[in-house]
Amino acid sequence: DDPVKAVYPGIKNLRVDLIFIWDAFYEEVLKQQGVFIKTRVVTPVLWYLPIIKTAQKNTKLLKICVFDVSPMSKDYLLDQGMTGSYYNTENMLSYMNDILVVVDNLKKQLKCEIEVILKHKRAPKKAAQDVSYFSHVKELCESNTNLRLVGENTNLFTLIADCELVIVVPFSSPVYVANYLNIPALFYDPTNKILVSNEIVSPIIFVSGRENLTIEIANILERKVDLV
């Protein structure tokens, strides 16, 4: 059994004295890739500062912010020396569809309004990414009034601070922004194929499969509904 779960061909080319990382767990990931550079865990480093909002929050509308990872095209992956990726179109579609089904069911169960706010990790680029995924997301937004897509340059501090929950595909970084802002956050794996203990990613919750996703979202939103 190879201890290296995934190989990133370009990462061994890093030549720096110090790497800022989101959490201590990533230091082990770097070592698995043969990178033994000094690291330091830091608070979120973004290209802008937090914006303080003074407007009163709408307590009757619960907001869930969802972050995906835009799937790359097969040709682009091959050019990068990879034959495949967890962040493929099939997995990302399952990720989005599972979340929307769960939220729709919980709206009825909790008798409340829930808005899903989606932010793509990166803007669509035809040369690198699978454009069919973005077409599907566009169709979802047009057919679902409770799904809203925000721009790629949206301030994450402001966006996340206005939400009750953040859901992120493993192991993308917006969960650490949510944790910094004390907003509940979880990683969601629709494939049930990623094996990781919650102790490793704590305080972030790791969830696999639609049934477990329903349980975790319900537990978080029920507390919010009770406070309204």
PDB file of N, CA and C in Angstrom, residues 29-130:
ATOM      1  N   VAL A  29       0.991  16.201   4.004  1.00  0.00           N
ATOM      2  CA  VAL A  29       0.746  16.014   2.566  1.00  0.00           C
ATOM      3  C   VAL A  29       1.984  16.408   1.771  1.00  0.00           C
ATOM      4  N   LEU A  30       2.594  17.528   2.141  1.00  0.00           N
ATOM      5  CA  LEU A  30       3.803  17.970   1.449  1.00  0.00           C
ATOM      6  C   LEU A  30       4.935  16.958   1.600  1.00  0.00           C
ATOM      7  N   LYS A  31       5.086  16.410   2.801  1.00  0.00           N
ATOM      8  CA  LYS A  31       6.147  15.432   3.033  1.00  0.00           C
ATOM      9  C   LYS A  31       5.927  14.174   2.189  1.00  0.00           C
ATOM     10  N   GLN A  32       4.656  13.769   2.039  1.00  0.00           N
ATOM     11  CA  GLN A  32       4.349  12.606   1.203  1.00  0.00           C
ATOM     12  C   GLN A  32       4.764  12.828  -0.247  1.00  0.00           C
ATOM     13  N   GLN A  33       4.750  14.109  -0.659  1.00  0.00           N
ATOM     14  CA  GLN A  33       5.130  14.450  -2.030  1.00  0.00           C
ATOM     15  C   GLN A  33       6.634  14.693  -2.164  1.00  0.00           C
ATOM     16  N   GLY A  34       7.364  14.516  -1.052  1.00  0.00           N
ATOM     17  CA  GLY A  34       8.809  14.721  -1.095  1.00  0.00           C
ATOM     18  C   GLY A  34       9.233  16.161  -0.896  1.00  0.00           C
ATOM     19  N   VAL A  35       8.333  16.976  -0.325  1.00  0.00           N
ATOM     20  CA  VAL A  35       8.635  18.395  -0.080  1.00  0.00           C
ATOM     21  C   VAL A  35       8.858  18.580   1.417  1.00  0.00           C
ATOM     22  N   PHE A  36      10.090  18.910   1.803  1.00  0.00           N
ATOM     23  CA  PHE A  36      10.439  19.032   3.226  1.00  0.00           C
ATOM     24  C   PHE A  36      10.848  20.461   3.574  1.00  0.00           C
ATOM     25  N   ILE A  37      10.118  21.415   3.000  1.00  0.00           N
ATOM     26  CA  ILE A  37      10.372  22.825   3.260  1.00  0.00           C
ATOM     27  C   ILE A  37       9.674  23.240   4.555  1.00  0.00           C
ATOM     28  N   LYS A  38      10.264  24.177   5.270  1.00  0.00           N
ATOM     29  CA  LYS A  38       9.674  24.673   6.508  1.00  0.00           C
ATOM     30  C   LYS A  38       8.301  25.275   6.232  1.00  0.00           C
ATOM     31  N   THR A  39       7.325  24.974   7.115  1.00  0.00           N
ATOM     32  CA  THR A  39       5.961  25.493   6.953  1.00  0.00           C
ATOM     33  C   THR A  39       5.527  26.282   8.185  1.00  0.00           C
ATOM     34  N   ARG A  40       4.496  27.097   7.984  1.00  0.00           N
ATOM     35  CA  ARG A  40       3.901  27.831   9.104  1.00  0.00           C
ATOM     36  C   ARG A  40       2.394  27.924   8.873  1.00  0.00           C
ATOM     37  N   VAL A  41       1.622  27.491   9.865  1.00  0.00           N
ATOM     38  CA  VAL A  41       0.158  27.588   9.779  1.00  0.00           C
ATOM     39  C   VAL A  41      -0.249  29.030  10.060  1.00  0.00           C
ATOM     40  N   VAL A  42      -1.032  29.612   9.148  1.00  0.00           N
ATOM     41  CA  VAL A  42      -1.430  31.009   9.281  1.00  0.00           C
ATOM     42  C   VAL A  42      -2.947  31.147   9.154  1.00  0.00           C
ATOM     43  N   THR A  43      -3.461  32.291   9.546  1.00  0.00           N
ATOM     44  CA  THR A  43      -4.875  32.603   9.330  1.00  0.00           C
ATOM     45  C   THR A  43      -5.086  32.840   7.840  1.00  0.00           C
ATOM     46  N   PRO A  44      -6.349  32.862   7.360  1.00  0.00           N
ATOM     47  CA  PRO A  44      -6.602  32.993   5.921  1.00  0.00           C
ATOM     48  C   PRO A  44      -5.870  34.159   5.273  1.00  0.00           C
ATOM     49  N   VAL A  45      -5.158  33.862   4.191  1.00  0.00           N
ATOM     50  CA  VAL A  45      -4.450  34.881   3.424  1.00  0.00           C
ATOM     51  C   VAL A  45      -5.204  35.063   2.108  1.00  0.00           C
ATOM     52  N   LEU A  46      -5.942  36.147   1.993  1.00  0.00           N
ATOM     53  CA  LEU A  46      -6.713  36.431   0.795  1.00  0.00           C
ATOM     54  C   LEU A  46      -6.251  37.760   0.196  1.00  0.00           C
ATOM     55  N   TRP A  47      -6.790  38.093  -0.969  1.00  0.00           N
ATOM     56  CA  TRP A  47      -6.333  39.295  -1.668  1.00  0.00           C
ATOM     57  C   TRP A  47      -7.127  40.529  -1.263  1.00  0.00           C
ATOM     58  N   TYR A  48      -7.831  40.455  -0.147  1.00  0.00           N
ATOM     59  CA  TYR A  48      -8.613  41.577   0.330  1.00  0.00           C
ATOM     60  C   TYR A  48      -8.828  41.418   1.826  1.00  0.00           C
ATOM     61  N   LEU A  49      -9.320  42.477   2.467  1.00  0.00           N
ATOM     62  CA  LEU A  49      -9.574  42.462   3.902  1.00  0.00           C
ATOM     63  C   LEU A  49     -11.057  42.226   4.173  1.00  0.00           C
ATOM     64  N   PRO A  50     -11.387  41.784   5.374  1.00  0.00           N
ATOM     65  CA  PRO A  50     -12.805  41.621   5.720  1.00  0.00           C
ATOM     66  C   PRO A  50     -13.541  42.957   5.627  1.00  0.00           C
ATOM     67  N   ILE A  51     -14.803  42.893   5.183  1.00  0.00           N
ATOM     68  CA  ILE A  51     -15.657  44.078   5.137  1.00  0.00           C
ATOM     69  C   ILE A  51     -16.702  43.938   6.231  1.00  0.00           C
ATOM     70  N   ILE A  52     -16.749  44.908   7.119  1.00  0.00           N
ATOM     71  CA  ILE A  52     -17.695  44.851   8.228  1.00  0.00           C
ATOM     72  C   ILE A  52     -19.068  45.301   7.745  1.00  0.00           C
ATOM     73  N   LYS A  53     -20.065  44.423   7.890  1.00  0.00           N
ATOM     74  CA  LYS A  53     -21.422  44.747   7.475  1.00  0.00           C
ATOM     75  C   LYS A  53     -22.236  45.192   8.696  1.00  0.00           C
ATOM     76  N   THR A  54     -22.944  46.286   8.534  1.00  0.00           N
ATOM     77  CA  THR A  54     -23.755  46.801   9.635  1.00  0.00           C
ATOM     78  C   THR A  54     -25.239  46.495   9.447  1.00  0.00           C
ATOM     79  N   ALA A  55     -25.627  46.042   8.253  1.00  0.00           N
ATOM     80  CA  ALA A  55     -27.035  45.738   7.980  1.00  0.00           C
ATOM     81  C   ALA A  55     -27.481  44.531   8.801  1.00  0.00           C
ATOM     82  N   GLN A  56     -28.716  44.558   9.263  1.00  0.00           N
ATOM     83  CA  GLN A  56     -29.239  43.469  10.075  1.00  0.00           C
ATOM     84  C   GLN A  56     -29.483  42.236   9.217  1.00  0.00           C
ATOM     85  N   LYS A  57     -29.130  41.085   9.744  1.00  0.00           N
ATOM     86  CA  LYS A  57     -29.264  39.832   9.018  1.00  0.00           C
ATOM     87  C   LYS A  57     -30.717  39.381   8.970  1.00  0.00           C
ATOM     88  N   ASN A  58     -31.122  38.815   7.828  1.00  0.00           N
ATOM     89  CA  ASN A  58     -32.468  38.270   7.669  1.00  0.00           C
ATOM     90  C   ASN A  58     -32.520  36.914   8.359  1.00  0.00           C
ATOM     91  N   THR A  59     -33.097  36.878   9.549  1.00  0.00           N
ATOM     92  CA  THR A  59     -33.086  35.637  10.335  1.00  0.00           C
ATOM     93  C   THR A  59     -34.093  34.605   9.827  1.00  0.00           C
ATOM     94  N   LYS A  60     -35.024  35.021   8.967  1.00  0.00           N
ATOM     95  CA  LYS A  60     -36.041  34.088   8.470  1.00  0.00           C
ATOM     96  C   LYS A  60     -35.527  33.266   7.283  1.00  0.00           C
ATOM     97  N   LEU A  61     -34.454  33.725   6.668  1.00  0.00           N
ATOM     98  CA  LEU A  61     -33.878  33.024   5.530  1.00  0.00           C
ATOM     99  C   LEU A  61     -32.526  32.449   5.933  1.00  0.00           C
ATOM    100  N   LEU A  62     -32.420  31.119   5.944  1.00  0.00           N
ATOM    101  CA  LEU A  62     -31.154  30.458   6.263  1.00  0.00           C
ATOM    102  C   LEU A  62     -30.331  30.328   4.986  1.00  0.00           C
ATOM    103  N   LYS A  63     -29.052  30.627   5.100  1.00  0.00           N
ATOM    104  CA  LYS A  63     -28.183  30.602   3.921  1.00  0.00           C
ATOM    105  C   LYS A  63     -27.078  29.566   4.086  1.00  0.00           C
ATOM    106  N   ILE A  64     -26.913  28.767   3.040  1.00  0.00           N
ATOM    107  CA  ILE A  64     -25.819  27.794   2.988  1.00  0.00           C
ATOM    108  C   ILE A  64     -24.914  28.173   1.826  1.00  0.00           C
ATOM    109  N   CYS A  65     -23.655  28.396   2.108  1.00  0.00           N
ATOM    110  CA  CYS A  65     -22.698  28.739   1.058  1.00  0.00           C
ATOM    111  C   CYS A  65     -21.962  27.477   0.628  1.00  0.00           C
ATOM    112  N   VAL A  66     -21.970  27.208  -0.666  1.00  0.00           N
ATOM    113  CA  VAL A  66     -21.374  25.998  -1.222  1.00  0.00           C
ATOM    114  C   VAL A  66     -20.213  26.374  -2.136  1.00  0.00           C
ATOM    115  N   PHE A  67     -19.097  25.702  -1.941  1.00  0.00           N
ATOM    116  CA  PHE A  67     -17.914  25.932  -2.774  1.00  0.00           C
ATOM    117  C   PHE A  67     -17.557  24.656  -3.517  1.00  0.00           C
ATOM    118  N   ASP A  68     -17.424  24.750  -4.825  1.00  0.00           N
ATOM    119  CA  ASP A  68     -17.013  23.599  -5.620  1.00  0.00           C
ATOM    120  C   ASP A  68     -15.556  23.766  -6.057  1.00  0.00           C
ATOM    121  N   VAL A  69     -15.069  22.793  -6.810  1.00  0.00           N
ATOM    122  CA  VAL A  69     -13.789  22.906  -7.501  1.00  0.00           C
ATOM    123  C   VAL A  69     -14.073  22.619  -8.965  1.00  0.00           C
ATOM    124  N   SER A  70     -13.841  23.589  -9.803  1.00  0.00           N
ATOM    125  CA  SER A  70     -14.191  23.459 -11.213  1.00  0.00           C
ATOM    126  C   SER A  70     -13.425  22.310 -11.866  1.00  0.00           C
ATOM    127  N   PRO A  71     -14.140  21.336 -12.448  1.00  0.00           N
ATOM    128  CA  PRO A  71     -13.458  20.185 -13.050  1.00  0.00           C
ATOM    129  C   PRO A  71     -12.672  20.560 -14.308  1.00  0.00           C
ATOM    130  N   MET A  72     -11.499  19.978 -14.428  1.00  0.00           N
ATOM    131  CA  MET A  72     -10.647  20.214 -15.592  1.00  0.00           C
ATOM    132  C   MET A  72     -11.002  19.247 -16.721  1.00  0.00           C
ATOM    133  N   SER A  73     -10.713  19.650 -17.923  1.00  0.00           N
ATOM    134  CA  SER A  73     -10.942  18.766 -19.068  1.00  0.00           C
ATOM    135  C   SER A  73      -9.897  17.653 -19.075  1.00  0.00           C
ATOM    136  N   LYS A  74     -10.214  16.531 -19.712  1.00  0.00           N
ATOM    137  CA  LYS A  74      -9.286  15.403 -19.762  1.00  0.00           C
ATOM    138  C   LYS A  74      -7.995  15.764 -20.490  1.00  0.00           C
ATOM    139  N   ASP A  75      -8.116  16.559 -21.550  1.00  0.00           N
ATOM    140  CA  ASP A  75      -6.925  16.965 -22.308  1.00  0.00           C
ATOM    141  C   ASP A  75      -5.991  17.816 -21.447  1.00  0.00           C
ATOM    142  N   TYR A  76      -6.576  18.706 -20.665  1.00  0.00           N
ATOM    143  CA  TYR A  76      -5.757  19.562 -19.803  1.00  0.00           C
ATOM    144  C   TYR A  76      -5.044  18.734 -18.739  1.00  0.00           C
ATOM    145  N   LEU A  77      -5.756  17.773 -18.156  1.00  0.00           N
ATOM    146  CA  LEU A  77      -5.143  16.923 -17.129  1.00  0.00           C
ATOM    147  C   LEU A  77      -3.954  16.152 -17.698  1.00  0.00           C
ATOM    148  N   LEU A  78      -4.120  15.632 -18.894  1.00  0.00           N
ATOM    149  CA  LEU A  78      -3.021  14.890 -19.532  1.00  0.00           C
ATOM    150  C   LEU A  78      -1.821  15.798 -19.771  1.00  0.00           C
ATOM    151  N   ASP A  79      -2.080  17.037 -20.151  1.00  0.00           N
ATOM    152  CA  ASP A  79      -0.990  17.994 -20.357  1.00  0.00           C
ATOM    153  C   ASP A  79      -0.234  18.271 -19.060  1.00  0.00           C
ATOM    154  N   GLN A  80      -0.935  18.106 -17.913  1.00  0.00           N
ATOM    155  CA  GLN A  80      -0.323  18.340 -16.609  1.00  0.00           C
ATOM    156  C   GLN A  80       0.283  17.067 -16.022  1.00  0.00           C
ATOM    157  N   GLY A  81       0.234  15.974 -16.779  1.00  0.00           N
ATOM    158  CA  GLY A  81       0.826  14.719 -16.323  1.00  0.00           C
ATOM    159  C   GLY A  81      -0.093  13.887 -15.458  1.00  0.00           C
ATOM    160  N   MET A  82      -1.423  14.140 -15.518  1.00  0.00           N
ATOM    161  CA  MET A  82      -2.387  13.390 -14.722  1.00  0.00           C
ATOM    162  C   MET A  82      -3.403  12.690 -15.619  1.00  0.00           C
ATOM    163  N   THR A  83      -3.734  11.475 -15.262  1.00  0.00           N
ATOM    164  CA  THR A  83      -4.716  10.711 -16.050  1.00  0.00           C
ATOM    165  C   THR A  83      -6.142  10.922 -15.548  1.00  0.00           C
ATOM    166  N   GLY A  84      -6.289  11.522 -14.386  1.00  0.00           N
ATOM    167  CA  GLY A  84      -7.619  11.756 -13.834  1.00  0.00           C
ATOM    168  C   GLY A  84      -7.526  12.608 -12.589  1.00  0.00           C
ATOM    169  N   SER A  85      -8.689  12.951 -12.035  1.00  0.00           N
ATOM    170  CA  SER A  85      -8.730  13.787 -10.843  1.00  0.00           C
ATOM    171  C   SER A  85     -10.009  13.492 -10.073  1.00  0.00           C
ATOM    172  N   TYR A  86      -9.934  13.586  -8.738  1.00  0.00           N
ATOM    173  CA  TYR A  86     -11.132  13.458  -7.920  1.00  0.00           C
ATOM    174  C   TYR A  86     -12.137  14.537  -8.302  1.00  0.00           C
ATOM    175  N   TYR A  87     -11.606  15.703  -8.664  1.00  0.00           N
ATOM    176  CA  TYR A  87     -12.472  16.829  -9.016  1.00  0.00           C
ATOM    177  C   TYR A  87     -12.899  16.736 -10.481  1.00  0.00           C
ATOM    178  N   ASN A  88     -13.472  15.612 -10.842  1.00  0.00           N
ATOM    179  CA  ASN A  88     -13.958  15.444 -12.213  1.00  0.00           C
ATOM    180  C   ASN A  88     -15.424  15.866 -12.302  1.00  0.00           C
ATOM    181  N   THR A  89     -15.922  15.940 -13.518  1.00  0.00           N
ATOM    182  CA  THR A  89     -17.286  16.430 -13.741  1.00  0.00           C
ATOM    183  C   THR A  89     -18.323  15.547 -13.057  1.00  0.00           C
ATOM    184  N   GLU A  90     -18.158  14.241 -13.125  1.00  0.00           N
ATOM    185  CA  GLU A  90     -19.122  13.328 -12.505  1.00  0.00           C
ATOM    186  C   GLU A  90     -19.221  13.564 -10.999  1.00  0.00           C
ATOM    187  N   ASN A  91     -18.079  13.660 -10.335  1.00  0.00           N
ATOM    188  CA  ASN A  91     -18.084  13.870  -8.884  1.00  0.00           C
ATOM    189  C   ASN A  91     -18.641  15.237  -8.506  1.00  0.00           C
ATOM    190  N   MET A  92     -18.297  16.261  -9.275  1.00  0.00           N
ATOM    191  CA  MET A  92     -18.780  17.602  -8.958  1.00  0.00           C
ATOM    192  C   MET A  92     -20.288  17.728  -9.190  1.00  0.00           C
ATOM    193  N   LEU A  93     -20.808  17.038 -10.196  1.00  0.00           N
ATOM    194  CA  LEU A  93     -22.257  17.042 -10.418  1.00  0.00           C
ATOM    195  C   LEU A  93     -22.973  16.319  -9.287  1.00  0.00           C
ATOM    196  N   SER A  94     -22.410  15.206  -8.837  1.00  0.00           N
ATOM    197  CA  SER A  94     -22.989  14.473  -7.704  1.00  0.00           C
ATOM    198  C   SER A  94     -22.959  15.330  -6.448  1.00  0.00           C
ATOM    199  N   TYR A  95     -21.864  16.042  -6.261  1.00  0.00           N
ATOM    200  CA  TYR A  95     -21.696  16.940  -5.121  1.00  0.00           C
ATOM    201  C   TYR A  95     -22.812  17.983  -5.086  1.00  0.00           C
ATOM    202  N   MET A  96     -23.026  18.648  -6.219  1.00  0.00           N
ATOM    203  CA  MET A  96     -24.050  19.690  -6.283  1.00  0.00           C
ATOM    204  C   MET A  96     -25.452  19.110  -6.155  1.00  0.00           C
ATOM    205  N   ASN A  97     -25.727  18.036  -6.873  1.00  0.00           N
ATOM    206  CA  ASN A  97     -27.067  17.453  -6.859  1.00  0.00           C
ATOM    207  C   ASN A  97     -27.444  16.935  -5.475  1.00  0.00           C
ATOM    208  N   ASP A  98     -26.488  16.305  -4.788  1.00  0.00           N
ATOM    209  CA  ASP A  98     -26.759  15.802  -3.432  1.00  0.00           C
ATOM    210  C   ASP A  98     -27.134  16.948  -2.493  1.00  0.00           C
ATOM    211  N   ILE A  99     -26.383  18.015  -2.551  1.00  0.00           N
ATOM    212  CA  ILE A  99     -26.642  19.156  -1.670  1.00  0.00           C
ATOM    213  C   ILE A  99     -28.028  19.735  -1.937  1.00  0.00           C
ATOM    214  N   LEU A 100     -28.391  19.901  -3.204  1.00  0.00           N
ATOM    215  CA  LEU A 100     -29.689  20.487  -3.534  1.00  0.00           C
ATOM    216  C   LEU A 100     -30.844  19.587  -3.114  1.00  0.00           C
ATOM    217  N   VAL A 101     -30.693  18.274  -3.279  1.00  0.00           N
ATOM    218  CA  VAL A 101     -31.746  17.337  -2.862  1.00  0.00           C
ATOM    219  C   VAL A 101     -31.920  17.375  -1.348  1.00  0.00           C
ATOM    220  N   VAL A 102     -30.806  17.358  -0.626  1.00  0.00           N
ATOM    221  CA  VAL A 102     -30.860  17.381   0.841  1.00  0.00           C
ATOM    222  C   VAL A 102     -31.504  18.676   1.337  1.00  0.00           C
ATOM    223  N   VAL A 103     -31.099  19.792   0.775  1.00  0.00           N
ATOM    224  CA  VAL A 103     -31.649  21.086   1.197  1.00  0.00           C
ATOM    225  C   VAL A 103     -33.143  21.157   0.911  1.00  0.00           C
ATOM    226  N   ASP A 104     -33.558  20.676  -0.245  1.00  0.00           N
ATOM    227  CA  ASP A 104     -34.980  20.696  -0.594  1.00  0.00           C
ATOM    228  C   ASP A 104     -35.801  19.882   0.403  1.00  0.00           C
ATOM    229  N   ASN A 105     -35.271  18.728   0.814  1.00  0.00           N
ATOM    230  CA  ASN A 105     -35.973  17.897   1.797  1.00  0.00           C
ATOM    231  C   ASN A 105     -36.009  18.553   3.173  1.00  0.00           C
ATOM    232  N   LEU A 106     -34.908  19.197   3.552  1.00  0.00           N
ATOM    233  CA  LEU A 106     -34.835  19.819   4.873  1.00  0.00           C
ATOM    234  C   LEU A 106     -35.722  21.066   4.974  1.00  0.00           C
ATOM    235  N   LYS A 107     -35.941  21.738   3.876  1.00  0.00           N
ATOM    236  CA  LYS A 107     -36.852  22.886   3.882  1.00  0.00           C
ATOM    237  C   LYS A 107     -38.242  22.449   4.334  1.00  0.00           C
ATOM    238  N   LYS A 108     -38.657  21.294   3.869  1.00  0.00           N
ATOM    239  CA  LYS A 108     -39.968  20.770   4.246  1.00  0.00           C
ATOM    240  C   LYS A 108     -39.952  20.257   5.686  1.00  0.00           C
ATOM    241  N   GLN A 109     -38.859  19.583   6.043  1.00  0.00           N
ATOM    242  CA  GLN A 109     -38.758  18.998   7.388  1.00  0.00           C
ATOM    243  C   GLN A 109     -38.688  20.074   8.471  1.00  0.00           C
ATOM    244  N   LEU A 110     -37.896  21.113   8.224  1.00  0.00           N
ATOM    245  CA  LEU A 110     -37.690  22.161   9.228  1.00  0.00           C
ATOM    246  C   LEU A 110     -38.682  23.319   9.086  1.00  0.00           C
ATOM    247  N   LYS A 111     -39.426  23.292   7.973  1.00  0.00           N
ATOM    248  CA  LYS A 111     -40.420  24.341   7.699  1.00  0.00           C
ATOM    249  C   LYS A 111     -39.778  25.721   7.711  1.00  0.00           C
ATOM    250  N   CYS A 112     -38.756  25.856   6.891  1.00  0.00           N
ATOM    251  CA  CYS A 112     -38.049  27.134   6.805  1.00  0.00           C
ATOM    252  C   CYS A 112     -37.546  27.342   5.385  1.00  0.00           C
ATOM    253  N   GLU A 113     -37.169  28.575   5.091  1.00  0.00           N
ATOM    254  CA  GLU A 113     -36.613  28.902   3.784  1.00  0.00           C
ATOM    255  C   GLU A 113     -35.090  28.793   3.833  1.00  0.00           C
ATOM    256  N   ILE A 114     -34.520  28.114   2.846  1.00  0.00           N
ATOM    257  CA  ILE A 114     -33.075  27.935   2.792  1.00  0.00           C
ATOM    258  C   ILE A 114     -32.580  28.342   1.404  1.00  0.00           C
ATOM    259  N   GLU A 115     -31.609  29.225   1.373  1.00  0.00           N
ATOM    260  CA  GLU A 115     -30.999  29.631   0.110  1.00  0.00           C
ATOM    261  C   GLU A 115     -29.612  29.000  -0.002  1.00  0.00           C
ATOM    262  N   VAL A 116     -29.310  28.438  -1.166  1.00  0.00           N
ATOM    263  CA  VAL A 116     -27.989  27.879  -1.436  1.00  0.00           C
ATOM    264  C   VAL A 116     -27.226  28.863  -2.320  1.00  0.00           C
ATOM    265  N   ILE A 117     -26.098  29.293  -1.833  1.00  0.00           N
ATOM    266  CA  ILE A 117     -25.262  30.241  -2.577  1.00  0.00           C
ATOM    267  C   ILE A 117     -24.016  29.501  -3.057  1.00  0.00           C
ATOM    268  N   LEU A 118     -23.835  29.434  -4.351  1.00  0.00           N
ATOM    269  CA  LEU A 118     -22.706  28.690  -4.933  1.00  0.00           C
ATOM    270  C   LEU A 118     -21.633  29.642  -5.426  1.00  0.00           C
ATOM    271  N   LYS A 119     -20.397  29.296  -5.087  1.00  0.00           N
ATOM    272  CA  LYS A 119     -19.254  30.031  -5.639  1.00  0.00           C
ATOM    273  C   LYS A 119     -18.275  29.053  -6.268  1.00  0.00           C
ATOM    274  N   HIS A 120     -17.982  29.280  -7.543  1.00  0.00           N
ATOM    275  CA  HIS A 120     -16.968  28.471  -8.219  1.00  0.00           C
ATOM    276  C   HIS A 120     -15.584  28.825  -7.679  1.00  0.00           C
ATOM    277  N   LYS A 121     -14.715  27.832  -7.649  1.00  0.00           N
ATOM    278  CA  LYS A 121     -13.342  28.089  -7.194  1.00  0.00           C
ATOM    279  C   LYS A 121     -12.630  29.043  -8.146  1.00  0.00           C
ATOM    280  N   ARG A 122     -12.864  28.844  -9.445  1.00  0.00           N
ATOM    281  CA  ARG A 122     -12.232  29.710 -10.450  1.00  0.00           C
ATOM    282  C   ARG A 122     -13.224  30.022 -11.563  1.00  0.00           C
ATOM    283  N   ALA A 123     -12.970  31.114 -12.260  1.00  0.00           N
ATOM    284  CA  ALA A 123     -13.806  31.481 -13.395  1.00  0.00           C
ATOM    285  C   ALA A 123     -13.635  30.446 -14.509  1.00  0.00           C
ATOM    286  N   PRO A 124     -14.700  30.166 -15.271  1.00  0.00           N
ATOM    287  CA  PRO A 124     -14.601  29.184 -16.365  1.00  0.00           C
ATOM    288  C   PRO A 124     -13.563  29.594 -17.413  1.00  0.00           C
ATOM    289  N   LYS A 125     -12.712  28.635 -17.780  1.00  0.00           N
ATOM    290  CA  LYS A 125     -11.732  28.849 -18.842  1.00  0.00           C
ATOM    291  C   LYS A 125     -11.826  27.680 -19.813  1.00  0.00           C
ATOM    292  N   LYS A 126     -12.244  27.967 -21.027  1.00  0.00           N
ATOM    293  CA  LYS A 126     -12.505  26.910 -22.001  1.00  0.00           C
ATOM    294  C   LYS A 126     -11.277  26.045 -22.270  1.00  0.00           C
ATOM    295  N   ALA A 127     -10.101  26.638 -22.177  1.00  0.00           N
ATOM    296  CA  ALA A 127      -8.885  25.886 -22.513  1.00  0.00           C
ATOM    297  C   ALA A 127      -8.550  24.834 -21.471  1.00  0.00           C
ATOM    298  N   ALA A 128      -8.983  25.033 -20.230  1.00  0.00           N
ATOM    299  CA  ALA A 128      -8.566  24.141 -19.158  1.00  0.00           C
ATOM    300  C   ALA A 128      -9.706  23.351 -18.534  1.00  0.00           C
ATOM    301  N   GLN A 129     -10.886  23.915 -18.466  1.00  0.00           N
ATOM    302  CA  GLN A 129     -11.958  23.305 -17.691  1.00  0.00           C
ATOM    303  C   GLN A 129     -13.046  22.688 -18.559  1.00  0.00           C
ATOM    304  N   ASP A 130     -13.799  21.782 -17.951  1.00  0.00           N
ATOM    305  CA  ASP A 130     -14.887  21.108 -18.644  1.00  0.00           C
ATOM    306  C   ASP A 130     -16.095  22.036 -18.661  1.00  0.00           C
TER     307      ASP A 130
END
